[in-house]
PDB file of C-alpha atoms and ligand atoms in Angstrom:
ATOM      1  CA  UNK Y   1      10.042-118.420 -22.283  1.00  0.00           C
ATOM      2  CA  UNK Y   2      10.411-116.799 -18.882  1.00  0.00           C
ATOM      3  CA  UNK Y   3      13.153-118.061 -16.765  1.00  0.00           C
ATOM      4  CA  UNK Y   4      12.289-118.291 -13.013  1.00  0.00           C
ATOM      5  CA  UNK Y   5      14.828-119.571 -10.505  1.00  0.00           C
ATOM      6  CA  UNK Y   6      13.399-117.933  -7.452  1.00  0.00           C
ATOM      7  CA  UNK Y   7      10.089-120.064  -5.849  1.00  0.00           C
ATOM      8  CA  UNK Y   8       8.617-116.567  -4.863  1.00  0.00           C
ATOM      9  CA  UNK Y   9       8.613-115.112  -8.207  1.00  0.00           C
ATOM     10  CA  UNK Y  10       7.492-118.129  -9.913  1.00  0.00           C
ATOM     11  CA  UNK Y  11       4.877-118.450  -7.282  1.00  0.00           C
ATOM     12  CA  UNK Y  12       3.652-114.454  -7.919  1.00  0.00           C
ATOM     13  CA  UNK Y  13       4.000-115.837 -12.011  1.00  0.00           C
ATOM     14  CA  UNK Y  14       1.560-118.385 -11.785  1.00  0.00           C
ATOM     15  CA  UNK Y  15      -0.790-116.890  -9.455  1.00  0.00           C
ATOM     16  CA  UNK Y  16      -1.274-114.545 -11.872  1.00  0.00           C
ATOM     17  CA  UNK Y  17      -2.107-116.538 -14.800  1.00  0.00           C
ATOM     18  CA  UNK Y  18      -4.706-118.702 -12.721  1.00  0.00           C
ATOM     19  CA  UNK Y  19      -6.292-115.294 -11.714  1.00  0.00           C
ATOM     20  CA  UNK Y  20      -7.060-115.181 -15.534  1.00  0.00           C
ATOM     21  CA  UNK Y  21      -8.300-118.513 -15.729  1.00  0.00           C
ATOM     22  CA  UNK Y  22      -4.989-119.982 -17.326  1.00  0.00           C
ATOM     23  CA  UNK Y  23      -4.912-123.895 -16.782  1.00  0.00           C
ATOM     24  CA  UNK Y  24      -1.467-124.613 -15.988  1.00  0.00           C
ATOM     25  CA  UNK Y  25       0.326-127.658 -17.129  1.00  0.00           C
ATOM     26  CA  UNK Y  26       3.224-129.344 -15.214  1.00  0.00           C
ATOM     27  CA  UNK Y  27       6.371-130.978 -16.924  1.00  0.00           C
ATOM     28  CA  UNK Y  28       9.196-131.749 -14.008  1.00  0.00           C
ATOM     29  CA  UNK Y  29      12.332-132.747 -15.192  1.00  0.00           C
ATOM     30  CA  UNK Y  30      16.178-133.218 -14.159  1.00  0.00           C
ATOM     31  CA  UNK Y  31      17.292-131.854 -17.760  1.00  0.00           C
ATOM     32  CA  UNK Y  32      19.634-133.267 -20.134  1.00  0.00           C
ATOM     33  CA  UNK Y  33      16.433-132.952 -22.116  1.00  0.00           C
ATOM     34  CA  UNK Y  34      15.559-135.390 -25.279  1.00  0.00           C
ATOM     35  CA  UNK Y  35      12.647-136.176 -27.537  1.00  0.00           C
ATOM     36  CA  UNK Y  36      10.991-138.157 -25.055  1.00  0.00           C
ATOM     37  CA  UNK Y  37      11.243-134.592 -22.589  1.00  0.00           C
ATOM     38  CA  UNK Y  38       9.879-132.779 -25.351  1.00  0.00           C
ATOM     39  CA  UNK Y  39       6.838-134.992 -25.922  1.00  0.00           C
ATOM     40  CA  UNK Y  40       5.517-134.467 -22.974  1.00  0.00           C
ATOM     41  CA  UNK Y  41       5.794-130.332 -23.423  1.00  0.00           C
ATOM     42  CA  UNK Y  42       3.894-130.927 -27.101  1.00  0.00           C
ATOM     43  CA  UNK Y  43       1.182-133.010 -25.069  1.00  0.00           C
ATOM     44  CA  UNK Y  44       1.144-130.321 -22.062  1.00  0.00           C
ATOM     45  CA  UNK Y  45       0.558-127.658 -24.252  1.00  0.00           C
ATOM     46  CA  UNK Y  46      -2.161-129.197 -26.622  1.00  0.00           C
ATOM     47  CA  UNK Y  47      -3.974-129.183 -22.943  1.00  0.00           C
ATOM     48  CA  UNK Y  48      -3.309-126.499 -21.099  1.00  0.00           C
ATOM     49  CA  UNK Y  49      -2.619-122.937 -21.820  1.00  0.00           C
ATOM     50  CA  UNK Y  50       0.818-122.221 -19.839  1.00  0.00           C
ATOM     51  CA  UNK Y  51       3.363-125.340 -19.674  1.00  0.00           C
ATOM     52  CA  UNK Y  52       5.667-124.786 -16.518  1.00  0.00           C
ATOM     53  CA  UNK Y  53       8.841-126.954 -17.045  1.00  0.00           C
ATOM     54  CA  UNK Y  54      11.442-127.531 -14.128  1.00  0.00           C
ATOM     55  CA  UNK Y  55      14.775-128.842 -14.552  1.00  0.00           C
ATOM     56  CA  UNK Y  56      16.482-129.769 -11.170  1.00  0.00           C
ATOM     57  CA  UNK Y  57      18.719-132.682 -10.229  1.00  0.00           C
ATOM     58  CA  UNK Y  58      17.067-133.864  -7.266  1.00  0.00           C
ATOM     59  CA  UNK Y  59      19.744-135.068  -4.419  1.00  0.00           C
ATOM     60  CA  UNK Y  60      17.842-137.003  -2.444  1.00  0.00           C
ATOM     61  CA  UNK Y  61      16.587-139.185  -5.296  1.00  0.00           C
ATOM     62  CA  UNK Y  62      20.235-140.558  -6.079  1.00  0.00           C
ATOM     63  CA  UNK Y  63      21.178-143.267  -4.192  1.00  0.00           C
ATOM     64  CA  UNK Y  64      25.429-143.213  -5.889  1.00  0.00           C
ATOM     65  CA  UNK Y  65      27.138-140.203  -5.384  1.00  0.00           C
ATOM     66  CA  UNK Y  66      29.107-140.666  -8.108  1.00  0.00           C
ATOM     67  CA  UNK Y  67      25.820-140.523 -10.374  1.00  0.00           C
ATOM     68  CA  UNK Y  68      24.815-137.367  -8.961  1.00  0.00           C
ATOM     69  CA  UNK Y  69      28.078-135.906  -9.597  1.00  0.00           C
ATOM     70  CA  UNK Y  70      27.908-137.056 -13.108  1.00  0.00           C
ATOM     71  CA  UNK Y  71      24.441-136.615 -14.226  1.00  0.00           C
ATOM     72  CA  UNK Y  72      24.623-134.591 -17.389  1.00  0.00           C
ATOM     73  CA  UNK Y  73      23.400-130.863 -16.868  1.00  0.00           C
ATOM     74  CA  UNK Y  74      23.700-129.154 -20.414  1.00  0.00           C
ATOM     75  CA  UNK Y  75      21.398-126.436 -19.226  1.00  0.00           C
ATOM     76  CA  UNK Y  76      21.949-124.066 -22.159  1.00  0.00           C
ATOM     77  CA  UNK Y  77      21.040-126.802 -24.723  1.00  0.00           C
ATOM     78  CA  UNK Y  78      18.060-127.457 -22.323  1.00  0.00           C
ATOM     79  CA  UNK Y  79      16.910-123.828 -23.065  1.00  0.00           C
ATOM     80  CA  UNK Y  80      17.189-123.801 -26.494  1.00  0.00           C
ATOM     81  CA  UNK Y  81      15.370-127.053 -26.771  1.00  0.00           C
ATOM     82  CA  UNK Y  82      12.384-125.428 -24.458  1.00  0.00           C
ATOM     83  CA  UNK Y  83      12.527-121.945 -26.399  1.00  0.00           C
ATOM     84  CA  UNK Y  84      12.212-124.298 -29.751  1.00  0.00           C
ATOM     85  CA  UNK Y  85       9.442-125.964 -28.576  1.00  0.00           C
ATOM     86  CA  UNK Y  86       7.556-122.974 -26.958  1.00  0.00           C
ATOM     87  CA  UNK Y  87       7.307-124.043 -23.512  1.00  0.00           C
ATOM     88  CA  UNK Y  88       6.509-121.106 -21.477  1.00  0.00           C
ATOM     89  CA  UNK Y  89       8.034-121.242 -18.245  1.00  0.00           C
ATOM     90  CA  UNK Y  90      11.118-122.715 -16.728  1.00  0.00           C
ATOM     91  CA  UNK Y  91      11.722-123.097 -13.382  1.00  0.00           C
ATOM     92  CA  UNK Y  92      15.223-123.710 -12.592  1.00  0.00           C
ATOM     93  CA  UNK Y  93      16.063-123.670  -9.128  1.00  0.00           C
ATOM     94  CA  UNK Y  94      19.164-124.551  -7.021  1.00  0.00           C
ATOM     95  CA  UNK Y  95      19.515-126.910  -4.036  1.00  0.00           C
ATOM     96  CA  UNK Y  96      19.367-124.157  -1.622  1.00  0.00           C
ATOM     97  CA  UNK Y  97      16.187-122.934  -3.463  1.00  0.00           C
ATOM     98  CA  UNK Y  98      14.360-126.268  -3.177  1.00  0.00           C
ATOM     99  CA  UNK Y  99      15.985-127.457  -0.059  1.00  0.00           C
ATOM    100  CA  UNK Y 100      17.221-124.396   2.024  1.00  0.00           C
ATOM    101  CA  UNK Y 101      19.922-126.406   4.490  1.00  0.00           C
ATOM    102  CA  UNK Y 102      18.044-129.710   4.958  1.00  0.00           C
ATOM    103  CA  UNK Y 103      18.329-132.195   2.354  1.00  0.00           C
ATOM    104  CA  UNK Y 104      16.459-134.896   4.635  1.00  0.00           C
ATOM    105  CA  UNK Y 105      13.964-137.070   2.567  1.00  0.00           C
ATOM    106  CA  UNK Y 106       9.897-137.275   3.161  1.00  0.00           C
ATOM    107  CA  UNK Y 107       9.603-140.541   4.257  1.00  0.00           C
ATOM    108  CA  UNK Y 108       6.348-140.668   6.132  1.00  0.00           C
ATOM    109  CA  UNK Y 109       3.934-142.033   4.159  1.00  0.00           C
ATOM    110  CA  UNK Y 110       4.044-145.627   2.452  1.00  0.00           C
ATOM    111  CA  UNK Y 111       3.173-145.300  -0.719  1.00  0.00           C
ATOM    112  CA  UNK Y 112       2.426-148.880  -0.853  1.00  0.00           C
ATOM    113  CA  UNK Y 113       4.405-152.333  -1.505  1.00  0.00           C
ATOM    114  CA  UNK Y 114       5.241-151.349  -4.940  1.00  0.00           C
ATOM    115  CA  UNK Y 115       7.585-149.056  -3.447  1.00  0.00           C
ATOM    116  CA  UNK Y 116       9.818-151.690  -2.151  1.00  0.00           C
ATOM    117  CA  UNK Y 117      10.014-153.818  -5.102  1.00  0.00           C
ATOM    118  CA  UNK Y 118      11.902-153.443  -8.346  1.00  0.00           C
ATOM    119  CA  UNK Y 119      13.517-149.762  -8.341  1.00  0.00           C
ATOM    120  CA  UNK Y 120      12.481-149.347  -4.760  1.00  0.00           C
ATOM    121  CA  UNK Y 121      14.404-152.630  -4.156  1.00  0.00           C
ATOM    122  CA  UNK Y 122      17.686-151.870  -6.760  1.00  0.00           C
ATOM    123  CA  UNK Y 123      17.761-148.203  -5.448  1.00  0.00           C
ATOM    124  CA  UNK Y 124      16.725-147.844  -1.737  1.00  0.00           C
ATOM    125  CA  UNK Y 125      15.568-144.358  -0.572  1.00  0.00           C
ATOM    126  CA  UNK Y 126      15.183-143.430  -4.165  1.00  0.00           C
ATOM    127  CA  UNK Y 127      10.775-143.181  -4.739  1.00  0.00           C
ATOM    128  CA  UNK Y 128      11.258-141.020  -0.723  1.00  0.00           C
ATOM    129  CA  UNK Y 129      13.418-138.591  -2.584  1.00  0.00           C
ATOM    130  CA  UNK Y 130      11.212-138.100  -5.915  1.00  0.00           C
ATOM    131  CA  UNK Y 131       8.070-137.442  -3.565  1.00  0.00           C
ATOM    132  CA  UNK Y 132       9.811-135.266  -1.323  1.00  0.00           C
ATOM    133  CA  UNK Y 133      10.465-133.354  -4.637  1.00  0.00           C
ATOM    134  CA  UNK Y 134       7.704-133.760  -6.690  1.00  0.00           C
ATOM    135  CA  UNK Y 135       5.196-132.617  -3.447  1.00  0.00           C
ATOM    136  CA  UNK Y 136       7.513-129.547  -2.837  1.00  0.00           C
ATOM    137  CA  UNK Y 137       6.925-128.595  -6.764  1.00  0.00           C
ATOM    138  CA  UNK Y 138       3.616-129.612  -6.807  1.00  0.00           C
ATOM    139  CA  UNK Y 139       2.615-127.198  -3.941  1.00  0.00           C
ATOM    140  CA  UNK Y 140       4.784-124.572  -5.634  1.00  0.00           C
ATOM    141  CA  UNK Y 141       3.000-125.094  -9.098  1.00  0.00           C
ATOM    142  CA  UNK Y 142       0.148-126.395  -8.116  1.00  0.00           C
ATOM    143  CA  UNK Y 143      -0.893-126.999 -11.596  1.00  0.00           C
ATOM    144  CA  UNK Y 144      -3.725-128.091 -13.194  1.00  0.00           C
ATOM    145  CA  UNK Y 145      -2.670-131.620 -15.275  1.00  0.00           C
ATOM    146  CA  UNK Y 146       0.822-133.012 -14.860  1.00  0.00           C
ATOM    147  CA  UNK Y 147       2.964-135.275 -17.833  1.00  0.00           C
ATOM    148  CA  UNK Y 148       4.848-137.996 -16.694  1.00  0.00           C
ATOM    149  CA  UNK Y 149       6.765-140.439 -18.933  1.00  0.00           C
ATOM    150  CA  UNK Y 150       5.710-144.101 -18.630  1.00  0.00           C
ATOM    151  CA  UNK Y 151       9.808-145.055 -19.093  1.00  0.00           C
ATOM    152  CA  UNK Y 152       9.737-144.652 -15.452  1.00  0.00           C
ATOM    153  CA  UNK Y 153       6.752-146.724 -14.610  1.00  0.00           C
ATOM    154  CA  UNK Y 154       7.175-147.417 -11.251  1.00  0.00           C
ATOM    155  CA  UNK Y 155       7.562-143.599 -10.758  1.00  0.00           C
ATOM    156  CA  UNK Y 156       4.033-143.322 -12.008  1.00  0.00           C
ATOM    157  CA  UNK Y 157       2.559-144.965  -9.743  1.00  0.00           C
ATOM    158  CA  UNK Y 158       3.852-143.590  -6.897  1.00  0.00           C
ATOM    159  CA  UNK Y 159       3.109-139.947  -8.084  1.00  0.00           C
ATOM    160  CA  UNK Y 160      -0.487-141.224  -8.950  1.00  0.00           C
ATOM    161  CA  UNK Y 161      -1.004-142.703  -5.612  1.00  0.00           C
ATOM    162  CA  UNK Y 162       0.665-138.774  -4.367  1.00  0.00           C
ATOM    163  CA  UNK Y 163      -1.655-137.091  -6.027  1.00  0.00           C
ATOM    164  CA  UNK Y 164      -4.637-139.443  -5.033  1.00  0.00           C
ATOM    165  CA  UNK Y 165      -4.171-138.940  -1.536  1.00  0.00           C
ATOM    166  CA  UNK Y 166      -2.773-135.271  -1.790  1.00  0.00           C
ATOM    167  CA  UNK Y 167      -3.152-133.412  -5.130  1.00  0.00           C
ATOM    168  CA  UNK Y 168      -6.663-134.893  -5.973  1.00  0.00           C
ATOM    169  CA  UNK Y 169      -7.615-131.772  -8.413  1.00  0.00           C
ATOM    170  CA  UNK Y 170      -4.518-132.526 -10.714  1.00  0.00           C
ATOM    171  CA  UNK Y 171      -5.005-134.556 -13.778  1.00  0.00           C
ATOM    172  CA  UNK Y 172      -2.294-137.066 -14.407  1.00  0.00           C
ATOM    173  CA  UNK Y 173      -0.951-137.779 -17.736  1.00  0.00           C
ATOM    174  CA  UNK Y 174       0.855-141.169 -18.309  1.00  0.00           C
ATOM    175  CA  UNK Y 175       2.803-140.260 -21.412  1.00  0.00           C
ATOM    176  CA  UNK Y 176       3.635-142.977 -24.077  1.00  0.00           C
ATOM    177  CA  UNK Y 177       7.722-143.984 -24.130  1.00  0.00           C
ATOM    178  CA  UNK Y 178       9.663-142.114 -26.910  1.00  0.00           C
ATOM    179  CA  UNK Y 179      11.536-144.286 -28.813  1.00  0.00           C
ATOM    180  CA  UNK Y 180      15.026-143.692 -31.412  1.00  0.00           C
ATOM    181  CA  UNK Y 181      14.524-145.292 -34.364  1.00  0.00           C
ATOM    182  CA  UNK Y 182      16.013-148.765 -33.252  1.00  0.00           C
ATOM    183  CA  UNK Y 183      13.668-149.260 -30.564  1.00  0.00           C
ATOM    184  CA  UNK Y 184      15.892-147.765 -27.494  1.00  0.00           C
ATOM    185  CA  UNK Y 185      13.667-145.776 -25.056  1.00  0.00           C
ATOM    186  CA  UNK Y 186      15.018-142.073 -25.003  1.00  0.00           C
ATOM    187  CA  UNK Y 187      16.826-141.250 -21.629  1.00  0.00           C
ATOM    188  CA  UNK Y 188      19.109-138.318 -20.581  1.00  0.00           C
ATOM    189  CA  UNK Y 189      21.548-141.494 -19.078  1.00  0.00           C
ATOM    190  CA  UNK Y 190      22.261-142.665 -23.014  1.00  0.00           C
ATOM    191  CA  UNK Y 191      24.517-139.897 -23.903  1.00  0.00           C
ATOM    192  CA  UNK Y 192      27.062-141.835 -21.354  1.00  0.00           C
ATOM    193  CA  UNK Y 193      26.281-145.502 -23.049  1.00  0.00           C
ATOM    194  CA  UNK Y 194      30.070-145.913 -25.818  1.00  0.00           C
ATOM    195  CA  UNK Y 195      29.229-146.654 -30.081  1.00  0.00           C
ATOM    196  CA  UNK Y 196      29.643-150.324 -28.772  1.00  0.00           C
ATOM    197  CA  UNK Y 197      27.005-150.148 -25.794  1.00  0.00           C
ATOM    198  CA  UNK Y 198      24.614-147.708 -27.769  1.00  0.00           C
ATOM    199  CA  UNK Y 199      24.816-150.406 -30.456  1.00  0.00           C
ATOM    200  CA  UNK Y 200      23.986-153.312 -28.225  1.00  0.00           C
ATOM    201  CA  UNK Y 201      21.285-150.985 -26.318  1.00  0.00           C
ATOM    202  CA  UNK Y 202      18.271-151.574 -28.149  1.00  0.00           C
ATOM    203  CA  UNK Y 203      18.204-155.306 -27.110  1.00  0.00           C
ATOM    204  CA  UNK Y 204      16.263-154.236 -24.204  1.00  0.00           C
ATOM    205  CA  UNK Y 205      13.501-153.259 -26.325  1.00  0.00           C
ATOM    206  CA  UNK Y 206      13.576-156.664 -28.346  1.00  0.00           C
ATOM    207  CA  UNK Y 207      13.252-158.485 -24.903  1.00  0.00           C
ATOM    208  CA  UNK Y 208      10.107-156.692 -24.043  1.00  0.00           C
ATOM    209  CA  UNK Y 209       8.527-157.152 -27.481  1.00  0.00           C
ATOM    210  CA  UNK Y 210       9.547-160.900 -26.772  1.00  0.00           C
ATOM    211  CA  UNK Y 211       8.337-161.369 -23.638  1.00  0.00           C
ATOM    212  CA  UNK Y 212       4.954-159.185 -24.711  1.00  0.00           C
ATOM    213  CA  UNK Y 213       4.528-161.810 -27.863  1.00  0.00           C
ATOM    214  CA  UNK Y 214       4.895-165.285 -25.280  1.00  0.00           C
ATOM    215  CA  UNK Y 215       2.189-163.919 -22.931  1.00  0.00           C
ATOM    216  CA  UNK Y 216      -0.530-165.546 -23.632  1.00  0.00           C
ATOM    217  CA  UNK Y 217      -2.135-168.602 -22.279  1.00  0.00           C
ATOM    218  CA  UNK Y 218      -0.103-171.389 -24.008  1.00  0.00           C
ATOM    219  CA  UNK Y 219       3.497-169.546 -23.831  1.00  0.00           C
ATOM    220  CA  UNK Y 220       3.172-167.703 -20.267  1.00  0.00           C
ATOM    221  CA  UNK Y 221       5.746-169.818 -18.716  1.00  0.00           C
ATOM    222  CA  UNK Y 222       8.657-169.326 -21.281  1.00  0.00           C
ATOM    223  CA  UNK Y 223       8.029-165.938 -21.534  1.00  0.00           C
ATOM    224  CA  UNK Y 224      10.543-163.738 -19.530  1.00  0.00           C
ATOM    225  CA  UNK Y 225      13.542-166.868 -20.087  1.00  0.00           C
ATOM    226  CA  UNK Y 226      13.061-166.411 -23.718  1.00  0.00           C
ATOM    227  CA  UNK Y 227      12.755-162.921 -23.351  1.00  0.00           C
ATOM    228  CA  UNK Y 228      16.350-162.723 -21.525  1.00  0.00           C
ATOM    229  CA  UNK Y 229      17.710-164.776 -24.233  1.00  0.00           C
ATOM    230  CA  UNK Y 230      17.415-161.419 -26.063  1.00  0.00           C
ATOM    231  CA  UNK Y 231      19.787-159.491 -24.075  1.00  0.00           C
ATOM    232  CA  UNK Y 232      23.567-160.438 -24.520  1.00  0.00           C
ATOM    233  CA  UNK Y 233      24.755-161.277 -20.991  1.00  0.00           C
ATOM    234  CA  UNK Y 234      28.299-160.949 -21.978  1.00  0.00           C
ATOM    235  CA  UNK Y 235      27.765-157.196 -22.477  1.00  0.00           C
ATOM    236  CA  UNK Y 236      24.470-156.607 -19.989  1.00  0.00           C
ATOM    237  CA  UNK Y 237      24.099-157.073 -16.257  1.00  0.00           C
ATOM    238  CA  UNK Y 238      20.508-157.785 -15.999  1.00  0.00           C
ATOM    239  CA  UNK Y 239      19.272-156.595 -12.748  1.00  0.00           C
ATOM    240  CA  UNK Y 240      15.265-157.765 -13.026  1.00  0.00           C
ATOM    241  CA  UNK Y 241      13.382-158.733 -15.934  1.00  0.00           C
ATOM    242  CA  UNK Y 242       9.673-159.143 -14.566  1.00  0.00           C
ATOM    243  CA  UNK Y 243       5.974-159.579 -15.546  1.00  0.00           C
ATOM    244  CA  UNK Y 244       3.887-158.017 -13.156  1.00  0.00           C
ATOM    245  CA  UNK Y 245       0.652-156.630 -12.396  1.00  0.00           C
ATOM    246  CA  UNK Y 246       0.104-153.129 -13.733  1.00  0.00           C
ATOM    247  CA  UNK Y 247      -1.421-151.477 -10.677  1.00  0.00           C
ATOM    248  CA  UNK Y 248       0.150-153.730  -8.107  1.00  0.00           C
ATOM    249  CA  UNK Y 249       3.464-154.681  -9.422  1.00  0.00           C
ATOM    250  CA  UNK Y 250       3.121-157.945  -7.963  1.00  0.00           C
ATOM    251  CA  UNK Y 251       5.751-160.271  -9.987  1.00  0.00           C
ATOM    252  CA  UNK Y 252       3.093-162.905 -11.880  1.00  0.00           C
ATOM    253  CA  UNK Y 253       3.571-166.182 -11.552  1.00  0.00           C
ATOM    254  CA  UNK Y 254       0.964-167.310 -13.428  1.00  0.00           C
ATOM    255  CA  UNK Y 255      -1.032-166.422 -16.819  1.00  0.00           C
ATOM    256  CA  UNK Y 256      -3.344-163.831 -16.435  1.00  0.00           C
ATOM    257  CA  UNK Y 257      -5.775-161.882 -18.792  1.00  0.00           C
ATOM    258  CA  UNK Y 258      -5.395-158.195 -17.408  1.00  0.00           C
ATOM    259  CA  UNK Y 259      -3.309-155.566 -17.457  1.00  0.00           C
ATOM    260  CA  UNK Y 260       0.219-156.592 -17.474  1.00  0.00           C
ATOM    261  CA  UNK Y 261       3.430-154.587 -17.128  1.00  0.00           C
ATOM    262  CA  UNK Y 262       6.512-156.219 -18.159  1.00  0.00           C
ATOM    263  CA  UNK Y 263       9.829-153.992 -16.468  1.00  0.00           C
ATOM    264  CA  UNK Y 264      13.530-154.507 -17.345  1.00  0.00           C
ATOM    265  CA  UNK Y 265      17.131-153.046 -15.790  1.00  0.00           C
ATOM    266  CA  UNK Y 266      20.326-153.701 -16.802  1.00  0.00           C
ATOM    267  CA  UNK Y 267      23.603-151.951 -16.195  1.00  0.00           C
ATOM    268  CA  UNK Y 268      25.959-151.905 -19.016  1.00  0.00           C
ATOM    269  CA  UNK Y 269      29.450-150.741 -18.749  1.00  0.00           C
ATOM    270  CA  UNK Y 270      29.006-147.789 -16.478  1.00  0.00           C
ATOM    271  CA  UNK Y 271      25.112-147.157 -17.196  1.00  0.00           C
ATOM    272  CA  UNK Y 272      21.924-148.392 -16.031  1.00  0.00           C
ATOM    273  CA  UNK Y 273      18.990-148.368 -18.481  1.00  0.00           C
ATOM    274  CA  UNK Y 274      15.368-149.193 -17.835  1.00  0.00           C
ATOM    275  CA  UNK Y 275      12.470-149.785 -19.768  1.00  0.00           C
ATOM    276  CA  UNK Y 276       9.224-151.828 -20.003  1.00  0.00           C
ATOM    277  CA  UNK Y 277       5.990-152.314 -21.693  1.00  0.00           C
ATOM    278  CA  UNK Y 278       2.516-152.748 -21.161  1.00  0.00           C
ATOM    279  CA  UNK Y 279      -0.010-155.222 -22.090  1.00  0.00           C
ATOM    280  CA  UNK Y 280      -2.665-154.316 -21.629  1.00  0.00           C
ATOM    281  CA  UNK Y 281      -6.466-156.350 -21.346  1.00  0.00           C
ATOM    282  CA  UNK Y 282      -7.722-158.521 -24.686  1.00  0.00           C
TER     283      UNK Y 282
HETATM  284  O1  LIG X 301      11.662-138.373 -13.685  1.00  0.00           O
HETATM  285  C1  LIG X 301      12.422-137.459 -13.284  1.00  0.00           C
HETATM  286  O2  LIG X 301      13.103-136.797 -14.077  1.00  0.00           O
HETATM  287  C2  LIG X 301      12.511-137.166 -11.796  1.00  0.00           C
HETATM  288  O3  LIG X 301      12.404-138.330 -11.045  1.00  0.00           O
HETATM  289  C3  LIG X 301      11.496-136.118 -11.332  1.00  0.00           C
HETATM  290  C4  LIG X 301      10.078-136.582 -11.489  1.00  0.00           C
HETATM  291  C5  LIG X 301      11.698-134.826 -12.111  1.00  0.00           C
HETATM  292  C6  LIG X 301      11.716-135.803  -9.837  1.00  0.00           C
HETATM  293  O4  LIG X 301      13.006-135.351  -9.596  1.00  0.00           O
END
């Protein structure tokens, strides 16, 4: 794997391999890397014939300082997970790199009500700071497909609507959540969860698989109250638990046979976790 930490060199990289016809396949990350990271390498590379990963904890996305300052960065770990898994690039650039002296956000476009709601709503600021990122590295990269994890939904959508309006020759890849074995949805923020929290974690999952069994037509309306009943609200604060619209993320208030999203956040001791599932069209 070739380490690149200066845009200029990376930049000289890549041009390069697209010179030789090389598709180039995107993976952007903040590190702390897990399974669920490394599924969407294995996917880049069964595409595309040089995976480009980045690892950089973007400032402006983090709405706590505190949660910037603590935001695991095991960078060495990272590596050897990437060299492991034969990614071919890493990009690994500092603030200065990215930002020079002028950490202000891009927040000139509205990327449509679904940025408000839900994370936009929790986290204010937060969708202006990953597209201020994710267009800097996409018009560094400029790569030919990009992998996204569908753990951050709403994040999806807002770097599909980017790319429809700014990037429209990159593929997008909505990748499948990756899982542990008890049904928590892998994230760099559960090394921080305690043995008691980690333990309770996974009833997130069992509220999504609840709420995803009562939608239909007969049980839409007890859906997301039973579903809470799943989460132990001695242990979890439950910040939104809400069936919406997939492309809209309009909050549902009735049934409806399309393509559903069902999103959940909690904080738990000192850590937020999200998660959701789709259901998608009969
Ligand atoms: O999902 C993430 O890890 C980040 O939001 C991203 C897309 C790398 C932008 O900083």
């Amino acid at each position: 794997m070739i380490l690149f930490q200066q845009s200029n060199a990376l930049r000289g990289f890549l041009e390069s391999q697209k010179a030789q016809n090389k598709r180039i396949g995107f993976v952007p990350t903040m590190g702390a890397l897990h399974a669920g990271h490394i599924s969407l390498i294995t996917q880049a590379k069964a595409n595309c014939d040089i995976v480009v990963c980045s690892i950089f904890v973007n400032p402006t996305q983090f709405t706590q300082a505190s949660d910037l300052e603590t935001y695991p960065r095991p960078i060495s770990k990272d590596i050897e997970l990437l060299e492991a898994h034969a990614c071919d690039v890493l990009f690994h650039p500092s603030v200065e790199e990215m930002y020079g002296s002028d950490l202000s956000k891009d927040n000139s476009n509205d990327y449509g009500s679904f940025v408000h709601v839900l994370e936009g709503a929790s986290r204010p600021g937060h969708f202006d700071g990953v597209v201020t990122v994710v267009k800097k590295l996409f018009e560094l990269v400029r790569p030919d497909e990009v992998f996204f994890g569908q753990k951050d939904y709403q994040q999806c959508l807002v770097v599909q609507t980017l790319i429809n309006r700014s990037f429209n020759t990159i593929k997008f890849n909505l990748c499948v959540i990756a899982r542990e074995a008890d049904g928590l949805a892998m994230s760099s923020r559960n090394i921080r969860l305690s043995e008691a929290e980690r333990i309770l974690a996974p009833q997130l999952y069992l509220a999504l698989k609840k709420a995803k069994q009562l939608w239909t037509v007969e049980t839409w309306k007890t859906a997301s109250n039973e579903a809470l009943k799943e989460i132990d609200s001695n242990a979890f604060t439950v910040e939104y638990l809400k069936i919406c619209d997939q492309n809209t993320l309009e909050e549902l208030s009735h049934f409806q046979n399309s393509a559903v999203v069902v999103l959940v956040a909690v904080q738990i001791g000192k850590t937020r976790l999200i998660d959701n599932i789709l259901i998608d069209k009969d």
